[in-house]
Each structure stands twice: as structure tokens, then as C-alpha cells.
mmCIF file of C-alpha atoms and ligand atoms in Angstrom:
data_model
loop_
_atom_site.group_PDB
_atom_site.id
_atom_site.type_symbol
_atom_site.label_atom_id
_atom_site.label_comp_id
_atom_site.label_asym_id
_atom_site.label_seq_id
_atom_site.Cartn_x
_atom_site.Cartn_y
_atom_site.Cartn_z
ATOM 1 C CA MET A 17 -4.302 9.233 8.652
ATOM 2 C CA ASN A 18 -6.298 11.793 6.694
ATOM 3 C CA ARG A 19 -5.080 15.312 6.063
ATOM 4 C CA ASN A 20 -7.066 16.832 8.929
ATOM 5 C CA GLU A 21 -5.676 14.315 11.385
ATOM 6 C CA PHE A 22 -2.237 14.860 9.915
ATOM 7 C CA LEU A 23 -2.479 18.627 10.395
ATOM 8 C CA LYS A 24 -3.838 18.163 13.898
ATOM 9 C CA ASN A 25 -1.020 15.785 14.813
ATOM 10 C CA SER A 26 1.574 18.092 13.251
ATOM 11 C CA LEU A 27 0.287 20.929 15.464
ATOM 12 C CA ILE A 28 0.467 18.698 18.517
ATOM 13 C CA VAL A 29 4.028 17.741 17.648
ATOM 14 C CA GLY A 30 4.936 21.392 17.028
ATOM 15 C CA ALA A 31 3.612 22.408 20.421
ATOM 16 C CA ALA A 32 5.100 19.510 22.332
ATOM 17 C CA THR A 33 8.495 20.968 23.176
ATOM 18 C CA VAL A 34 8.973 18.314 25.854
ATOM 19 C CA LEU A 35 9.344 15.629 23.182
ATOM 20 C CA SER A 36 12.880 14.475 22.568
ATOM 21 C CA SER A 37 14.389 15.395 19.231
ATOM 22 C CA LYS A 38 14.348 11.687 18.318
ATOM 23 C CA SER A 39 10.553 11.489 18.758
ATOM 24 C CA MET A 40 10.106 14.725 16.860
ATOM 25 C CA LEU A 41 12.166 13.340 14.021
ATOM 26 C CA ALA A 42 10.167 10.098 13.983
ATOM 27 C CA GLU A 43 6.909 12.053 13.843
ATOM 28 C CA THR A 44 8.213 14.232 11.034
ATOM 29 C CA ILE A 45 9.252 11.211 9.014
ATOM 30 C CA SER A 46 5.886 9.536 9.577
ATOM 31 C CA ALA A 47 3.940 12.659 8.729
ATOM 32 C CA SER A 48 5.746 13.244 5.467
ATOM 33 C CA GLU A 49 6.046 9.632 4.367
ATOM 34 C CA ILE A 50 2.673 8.184 5.335
ATOM 35 C CA ASP A 51 0.303 8.276 2.403
ATOM 36 C CA SER A 52 -1.734 11.312 1.383
ATOM 37 C CA LEU A 53 -4.772 9.741 -0.211
ATOM 38 C CA VAL A 54 -7.120 12.733 -0.178
ATOM 39 C CA ASP A 55 -6.875 16.525 -0.305
ATOM 40 C CA SER A 56 -8.334 18.830 2.360
ATOM 41 C CA LYS A 57 -11.775 18.502 0.754
ATOM 42 C CA GLY A 58 -11.710 14.716 0.812
ATOM 43 C CA ILE A 59 -11.116 14.394 -2.946
ATOM 44 C CA PHE A 60 -8.890 11.412 -3.743
ATOM 45 C CA ILE A 61 -5.486 12.494 -5.049
ATOM 46 C CA GLN A 62 -2.507 10.622 -6.450
ATOM 47 C CA LYS A 63 0.722 11.593 -4.766
ATOM 48 C CA LYS A 64 3.772 12.059 -7.034
ATOM 49 C CA LEU A 65 6.289 9.241 -7.123
ATOM 50 C CA SER A 66 9.312 10.069 -4.980
ATOM 51 C CA TYR A 67 11.678 8.651 -7.625
ATOM 52 C CA PRO A 68 12.099 8.703 -11.432
ATOM 53 C CA GLU A 69 10.420 5.981 -13.487
ATOM 54 C CA ASP A 70 13.701 4.202 -14.273
ATOM 55 C CA PHE A 71 14.749 4.186 -10.612
ATOM 56 C CA LEU A 72 13.796 0.538 -10.031
ATOM 57 C CA GLU A 73 15.544 -0.860 -13.126
ATOM 58 C CA PRO A 74 16.422 -3.582 -13.907
ATOM 59 C CA PHE A 75 14.006 -5.472 -11.634
ATOM 60 C CA MET A 76 11.073 -3.199 -12.475
ATOM 61 C CA ASP A 77 11.415 -1.623 -15.904
ATOM 62 C CA ALA A 78 10.628 2.048 -16.526
ATOM 63 C CA GLU A 79 7.877 1.351 -19.065
ATOM 64 C CA THR A 80 5.992 -0.930 -16.674
ATOM 65 C CA LEU A 81 6.325 1.598 -13.876
ATOM 66 C CA HIS A 82 5.154 4.402 -16.178
ATOM 67 C CA LEU A 83 2.052 2.524 -17.362
ATOM 68 C CA HIS A 84 1.293 1.197 -13.898
ATOM 69 C CA TYR A 85 1.446 4.568 -12.143
ATOM 70 C CA THR A 86 0.082 6.769 -14.942
ATOM 71 C CA PHE A 87 -2.785 4.580 -16.112
ATOM 72 C CA HIS A 88 -3.632 1.819 -13.644
ATOM 73 C CA HIS A 89 -3.199 3.682 -10.373
ATOM 74 C CA SER A 90 -4.594 6.975 -11.683
ATOM 75 C CA ALA A 91 -7.659 5.186 -13.113
ATOM 76 C CA ALA A 92 -8.394 3.949 -9.603
ATOM 77 C CA VAL A 93 -8.160 7.497 -8.214
ATOM 78 C CA LYS A 94 -10.473 8.830 -10.920
ATOM 79 C CA GLY A 95 -12.802 5.866 -10.446
ATOM 80 C CA ALA A 96 -13.038 6.399 -6.680
ATOM 81 C CA ASN A 97 -13.893 10.086 -7.180
ATOM 82 C CA ASP A 98 -16.512 9.226 -9.816
ATOM 83 C CA ASP A 99 -18.059 6.585 -7.552
ATOM 84 C CA MET A 100 -18.331 9.078 -4.683
ATOM 85 C CA LYS A 101 -20.009 11.553 -7.040
ATOM 86 C CA LYS A 102 -22.534 8.960 -8.236
ATOM 87 C CA ILE A 103 -23.385 7.993 -4.662
ATOM 88 C CA LYS A 104 -23.846 11.656 -3.711
ATOM 89 C CA GLU A 105 -26.062 12.262 -6.755
ATOM 90 C CA ALA A 106 -28.192 9.222 -5.934
ATOM 91 C CA LEU A 107 -28.650 10.419 -2.355
ATOM 92 C CA GLU A 108 -29.551 13.938 -3.504
ATOM 93 C CA ALA A 109 -32.080 12.604 -6.037
ATOM 94 C CA ASN A 110 -33.404 10.192 -3.431
ATOM 95 C CA ASN A 111 -32.970 7.423 -5.970
ATOM 96 C CA LEU A 112 -31.044 4.500 -4.499
ATOM 97 C CA ASP A 113 -31.494 2.120 -7.461
ATOM 98 C CA THR A 114 -27.789 2.175 -8.336
ATOM 99 C CA VAL A 115 -26.058 2.731 -4.995
ATOM 100 C CA ASP A 116 -25.154 -0.924 -4.480
ATOM 101 C CA HIS A 117 -23.278 -0.840 -7.786
ATOM 102 C CA TRP A 118 -21.353 2.362 -6.950
ATOM 103 C CA THR A 119 -20.641 1.264 -3.392
ATOM 104 C CA LYS A 120 -18.997 -1.921 -4.664
ATOM 105 C CA LYS A 121 -17.072 0.092 -7.266
ATOM 106 C CA LEU A 122 -15.880 2.498 -4.589
ATOM 107 C CA SER A 123 -14.571 -0.392 -2.496
ATOM 108 C CA PHE A 124 -12.676 -1.703 -5.534
ATOM 109 C CA HIS A 125 -11.289 1.683 -6.674
ATOM 110 C CA PHE A 126 -10.451 3.083 -3.260
ATOM 111 C CA SER A 127 -8.722 -0.154 -2.185
ATOM 112 C CA SER A 128 -6.693 -0.024 -5.396
ATOM 113 C CA HIS A 129 -5.723 3.619 -4.761
ATOM 114 C CA PHE A 130 -4.782 2.857 -1.167
ATOM 115 C CA LEU A 131 -2.683 -0.223 -1.946
ATOM 116 C CA HIS A 132 -0.875 1.373 -4.904
ATOM 117 C CA SER A 133 -0.053 4.406 -2.744
ATOM 118 C CA VAL A 134 1.588 2.099 -0.199
ATOM 119 C CA PHE A 135 3.232 -0.031 -2.913
ATOM 120 C CA TRP A 136 5.275 2.846 -4.455
ATOM 121 C CA THR A 137 6.759 3.765 -1.077
ATOM 122 C CA ASN A 138 7.566 0.113 -0.299
ATOM 123 C CA LEU A 139 10.074 0.054 -3.171
ATOM 124 C CA THR A 140 13.599 1.375 -3.568
ATOM 125 C CA ASN A 141 16.652 0.641 -5.737
ATOM 126 C CA LYS A 142 18.817 -0.689 -2.948
ATOM 127 C CA LYS A 143 18.485 -4.155 -1.460
ATOM 128 C CA SER A 144 17.698 -4.051 2.242
ATOM 129 C CA GLU A 145 16.631 -6.326 5.078
ATOM 130 C CA PRO A 146 14.417 -5.798 8.108
ATOM 131 C CA LYS A 147 16.111 -4.826 11.357
ATOM 132 C CA GLY A 148 15.252 -3.630 14.867
ATOM 133 C CA GLU A 149 11.682 -4.008 16.131
ATOM 134 C CA LEU A 150 10.407 -5.236 12.760
ATOM 135 C CA LEU A 151 13.006 -8.023 12.572
ATOM 136 C CA LYS A 152 12.357 -8.963 16.210
ATOM 137 C CA ARG A 153 8.636 -9.304 15.551
ATOM 138 C CA ILE A 154 9.213 -11.260 12.324
ATOM 139 C CA GLU A 155 11.523 -13.699 14.130
ATOM 140 C CA ASN A 156 9.185 -14.114 17.100
ATOM 141 C CA GLN A 157 6.170 -14.696 14.962
ATOM 142 C CA PHE A 158 7.402 -16.506 11.860
ATOM 143 C CA GLY A 159 10.677 -18.040 13.059
ATOM 144 C CA SER A 160 12.990 -16.087 10.756
ATOM 145 C CA PHE A 161 13.051 -13.471 8.006
ATOM 146 C CA GLU A 162 13.638 -16.260 5.477
ATOM 147 C CA LYS A 163 10.463 -18.022 6.642
ATOM 148 C CA LEU A 164 8.390 -14.864 6.366
ATOM 149 C CA LYS A 165 9.838 -14.280 2.886
ATOM 150 C CA SER A 166 8.869 -17.811 1.798
ATOM 151 C CA TYR A 167 5.412 -17.403 3.295
ATOM 152 C CA ILE A 168 4.571 -14.066 1.684
ATOM 153 C CA SER A 169 6.199 -15.054 -1.643
ATOM 154 C CA THR A 170 4.194 -18.266 -1.784
ATOM 155 C CA ILE A 171 0.850 -16.643 -1.107
ATOM 156 C CA ALA A 172 1.598 -13.800 -3.569
ATOM 157 C CA LYS A 173 2.613 -16.226 -6.302
ATOM 158 C CA ASN A 174 -0.455 -18.410 -5.725
ATOM 159 C CA ILE A 175 -3.219 -15.818 -5.783
ATOM 160 C CA ASP A 176 -6.118 -16.903 -8.003
ATOM 161 C CA GLY A 177 -6.264 -14.249 -10.723
ATOM 162 C CA SER A 178 -5.348 -10.682 -9.744
ATOM 163 C CA GLY A 179 -4.448 -9.566 -6.255
ATOM 164 C CA TRP A 180 -1.920 -8.632 -3.604
ATOM 165 C CA GLY A 181 0.274 -10.372 -1.042
ATOM 166 C CA ILE A 182 0.316 -8.286 2.122
ATOM 167 C CA LEU A 183 2.213 -8.104 5.393
ATOM 168 C CA GLY A 184 0.217 -6.021 7.856
ATOM 169 C CA TYR A 185 -0.083 -5.055 11.498
ATOM 170 C CA GLN A 186 -3.093 -6.277 13.463
ATOM 171 C CA PRO A 187 -3.737 -3.688 16.216
ATOM 172 C CA PHE A 188 -6.134 -5.829 18.284
ATOM 173 C CA SER A 189 -3.536 -8.539 18.848
ATOM 174 C CA ASP A 190 -0.478 -6.270 18.458
ATOM 175 C CA SER A 191 0.897 -8.740 15.914
ATOM 176 C CA LEU A 192 1.855 -9.109 12.269
ATOM 177 C CA ALA A 193 -0.609 -10.565 9.779
ATOM 178 C CA VAL A 194 -0.120 -11.994 6.292
ATOM 179 C CA MET A 195 -3.021 -11.681 3.879
ATOM 180 C CA GLN A 196 -3.728 -12.918 0.374
ATOM 181 C CA ILE A 197 -5.993 -10.321 -1.220
ATOM 182 C CA GLU A 198 -8.005 -11.016 -4.373
ATOM 183 C CA ASN A 199 -8.543 -8.037 -6.674
ATOM 184 C CA HIS A 200 -7.924 -5.097 -4.325
ATOM 185 C CA GLU A 201 -10.431 -5.685 -1.560
ATOM 186 C CA LYS A 202 -11.448 -9.307 -1.160
ATOM 187 C CA LEU A 203 -10.233 -11.548 1.708
ATOM 188 C CA SER A 204 -8.930 -8.640 3.780
ATOM 189 C CA HIS A 205 -8.865 -8.830 7.569
ATOM 190 C CA TRP A 206 -10.707 -5.954 9.228
ATOM 191 C CA GLY A 207 -8.465 -3.480 10.980
ATOM 192 C CA VAL A 208 -5.136 -4.708 9.599
ATOM 193 C CA VAL A 209 -2.784 -1.870 8.629
ATOM 194 C CA PRO A 210 -0.801 -2.827 5.500
ATOM 195 C CA LEU A 211 2.969 -2.464 5.950
ATOM 196 C CA LEU A 212 4.224 -4.233 2.811
ATOM 197 C CA VAL A 213 2.056 -4.824 -0.246
ATOM 198 C CA ILE A 214 3.013 -6.868 -3.317
ATOM 199 C CA ASP A 215 1.034 -6.192 -6.471
ATOM 200 C CA VAL A 216 0.656 -9.350 -8.559
ATOM 201 C CA TRP A 217 -1.821 -8.036 -11.104
ATOM 202 C CA GLU A 218 -0.482 -8.852 -14.570
ATOM 203 C CA HIS A 219 -0.029 -5.130 -15.315
ATOM 204 C CA ALA A 220 2.664 -5.081 -12.598
ATOM 205 C CA TYR A 221 4.982 -7.471 -14.444
ATOM 206 C CA TYR A 222 3.770 -8.703 -17.831
ATOM 207 C CA LEU A 223 6.000 -6.568 -20.103
ATOM 208 C CA LYS A 224 9.206 -7.813 -18.517
ATOM 209 C CA TYR A 225 8.330 -11.111 -16.858
ATOM 210 C CA ARG A 226 5.593 -12.249 -19.266
ATOM 211 C CA ASN A 227 3.664 -15.156 -17.701
ATOM 212 C CA LYS A 228 6.301 -15.747 -15.008
ATOM 213 C CA ARG A 229 4.670 -14.168 -11.970
ATOM 214 C CA ALA A 230 6.849 -16.202 -9.601
ATOM 215 C CA ASP A 231 10.020 -14.701 -11.135
ATOM 216 C CA PHE A 232 8.612 -11.206 -10.666
ATOM 217 C CA VAL A 233 7.759 -11.841 -7.000
ATOM 218 C CA SER A 234 11.228 -13.254 -6.354
ATOM 219 C CA ALA A 235 12.872 -10.291 -8.127
ATOM 220 C CA LEU A 236 10.793 -7.837 -6.136
ATOM 221 C CA PHE A 237 12.700 -8.812 -2.989
ATOM 222 C CA ASN A 238 15.632 -6.861 -4.488
ATOM 223 C CA LEU A 239 13.492 -3.710 -4.338
ATOM 224 C CA ILE A 240 11.638 -3.900 -1.035
ATOM 225 C CA ASN A 241 12.370 -0.917 1.167
ATOM 226 C CA TRP A 242 12.352 -2.573 4.595
ATOM 227 C CA ASP A 243 13.019 0.810 6.222
ATOM 228 C CA ASN A 244 9.665 1.985 4.859
ATOM 229 C CA VAL A 245 8.002 -1.197 6.152
ATOM 230 C CA ALA A 246 9.614 -0.611 9.579
ATOM 231 C CA MET A 247 8.530 3.038 9.589
ATOM 232 C CA ARG A 248 4.949 1.958 8.857
ATOM 233 C CA LEU A 249 5.079 -0.605 11.676
ATOM 234 C CA ASP A 250 6.420 2.017 14.068
ATOM 235 C CA HIS A 251 3.637 4.401 13.067
ATOM 236 C CA ALA A 252 0.918 1.717 13.392
ATOM 237 C CA ILE A 253 2.156 0.688 16.865
ATOM 238 C CA LYS A 254 2.139 4.334 18.006
ATOM 239 C CA GLN A 255 -1.393 4.833 16.681
ATOM 240 C CA ASN A 256 -2.426 1.736 18.642
ATOM 241 C CA ARG A 257 -1.197 3.055 22.014
HETATM 242 MN MN1 MN3 B 14 -1.321 -2.434 -9.806
#
């Protein structure tokens, strides 16, 4: 949801006094927790982390988190804004010689910004497990939580080069989808809303886990905030109605 939609929805919620307090609460949580990727002018912005950099120790060390958020994620935000500027300049100058280059770059940078924004909120310092609707859907579709965990761990560990393991929601089929993304944007399924994203670029783990990506992915299951994943599923289902 962009900021305009967010504001519009907030106004609708504010006016809808017939809504139960439970629905109002759910909307408030969604509105404040779902990612703000752009400001009111459409400029890409990096939201502040909701926790200190040492919050995810020992499984994710503070130095890795600092470098990852401050340099890797922010470079993607800057890159996406620069790409947009270049495309705009090319259109204004009526010179389209370079637009294919900047359009590809924008896909790369924006996808990185988007996935990192989701990634930070998917993590917490307390081990949790899926419950409620999310657990029900996982069990129906994959057999059990353990099976989903094995599935998503395996594809994340086995990505060729840099990429992401993703659990998403597919609105057209009202079902969960697992994707193995290369870089930030390749192999995605159109329309899938990411619920849980696992960054397996080397910058996400190399200081602490060295070449042992599999150990990092396994350790990450101590940090996954399944309540955030469930909140995202709830939001995606509502948007689909
Ligand atoms: Mn990363």
C-alpha cells in the first residue's frame, strides 16, 4: 500500500464507527506495520529499524545488521531514486538511448528496497511459531510447519549466487507460494505478496557465518517473527476480498 492509499484507508477506518474494536485494532496494526516504501511525493525512503542493531544477537550480530541496513539497504533506496531520475531526464530530453539500462536498474534497486523493508520486520529476538489462520494454511498446503520449514530452508540454502527464499500469498488462488528469487527480482511469481523473506546474499551473514550459508539460514529460524508473517497474511487476504 502506498502512502496515499494508506491515508485513504486510515480515513475510511476513522469514519467507520460501525467496525468492531477488534477490526479497528487490526487495521491500525496493519497501517502502522506495513511497509512505508515512499514518501508522499513518491520518493523512496528507508524506514527506521524498529529495534537497536544488537537486538538480534547472537544469531544476527550487530555489525552485520549495521552494515546491512546502513550500506546495502540504503544503497538500494538511493539507487532506486537515481534510476527514477535518469528515466525522467531521458523522457524529458526525448532521448531513450539509456532507458533500458535504467529500467533494469530500477527493477533491481526497488526490489532490493522492498524485500529489505519486509525482511527487517520479519525478525525479532524471541523465537516464535505460526499459529491461527497462518498455521492452518501451512498445514493444509504443506502438511506441517516442519515441512514448510524444510522446504523454504532448502530453497534458500540452494540459491545459485545471491538471492532470497520467500513465502508469499498468491491472491488469485488464495494460497501460499514459496519462491526462490535470484538477485532481488528474478524468478518471482507475478502478483505474489511476500510474507516472509530470507536474505541469503553473502552480506547478510558472511562476518559471522563465513561461507556457511546453511548455518545462517538454520539460525535465522530463531529470529523469525511469525506474528509479523501472520499479520501480513491477514492484510493480504483482506486486500484480496
Ligand atoms: Mn541484503
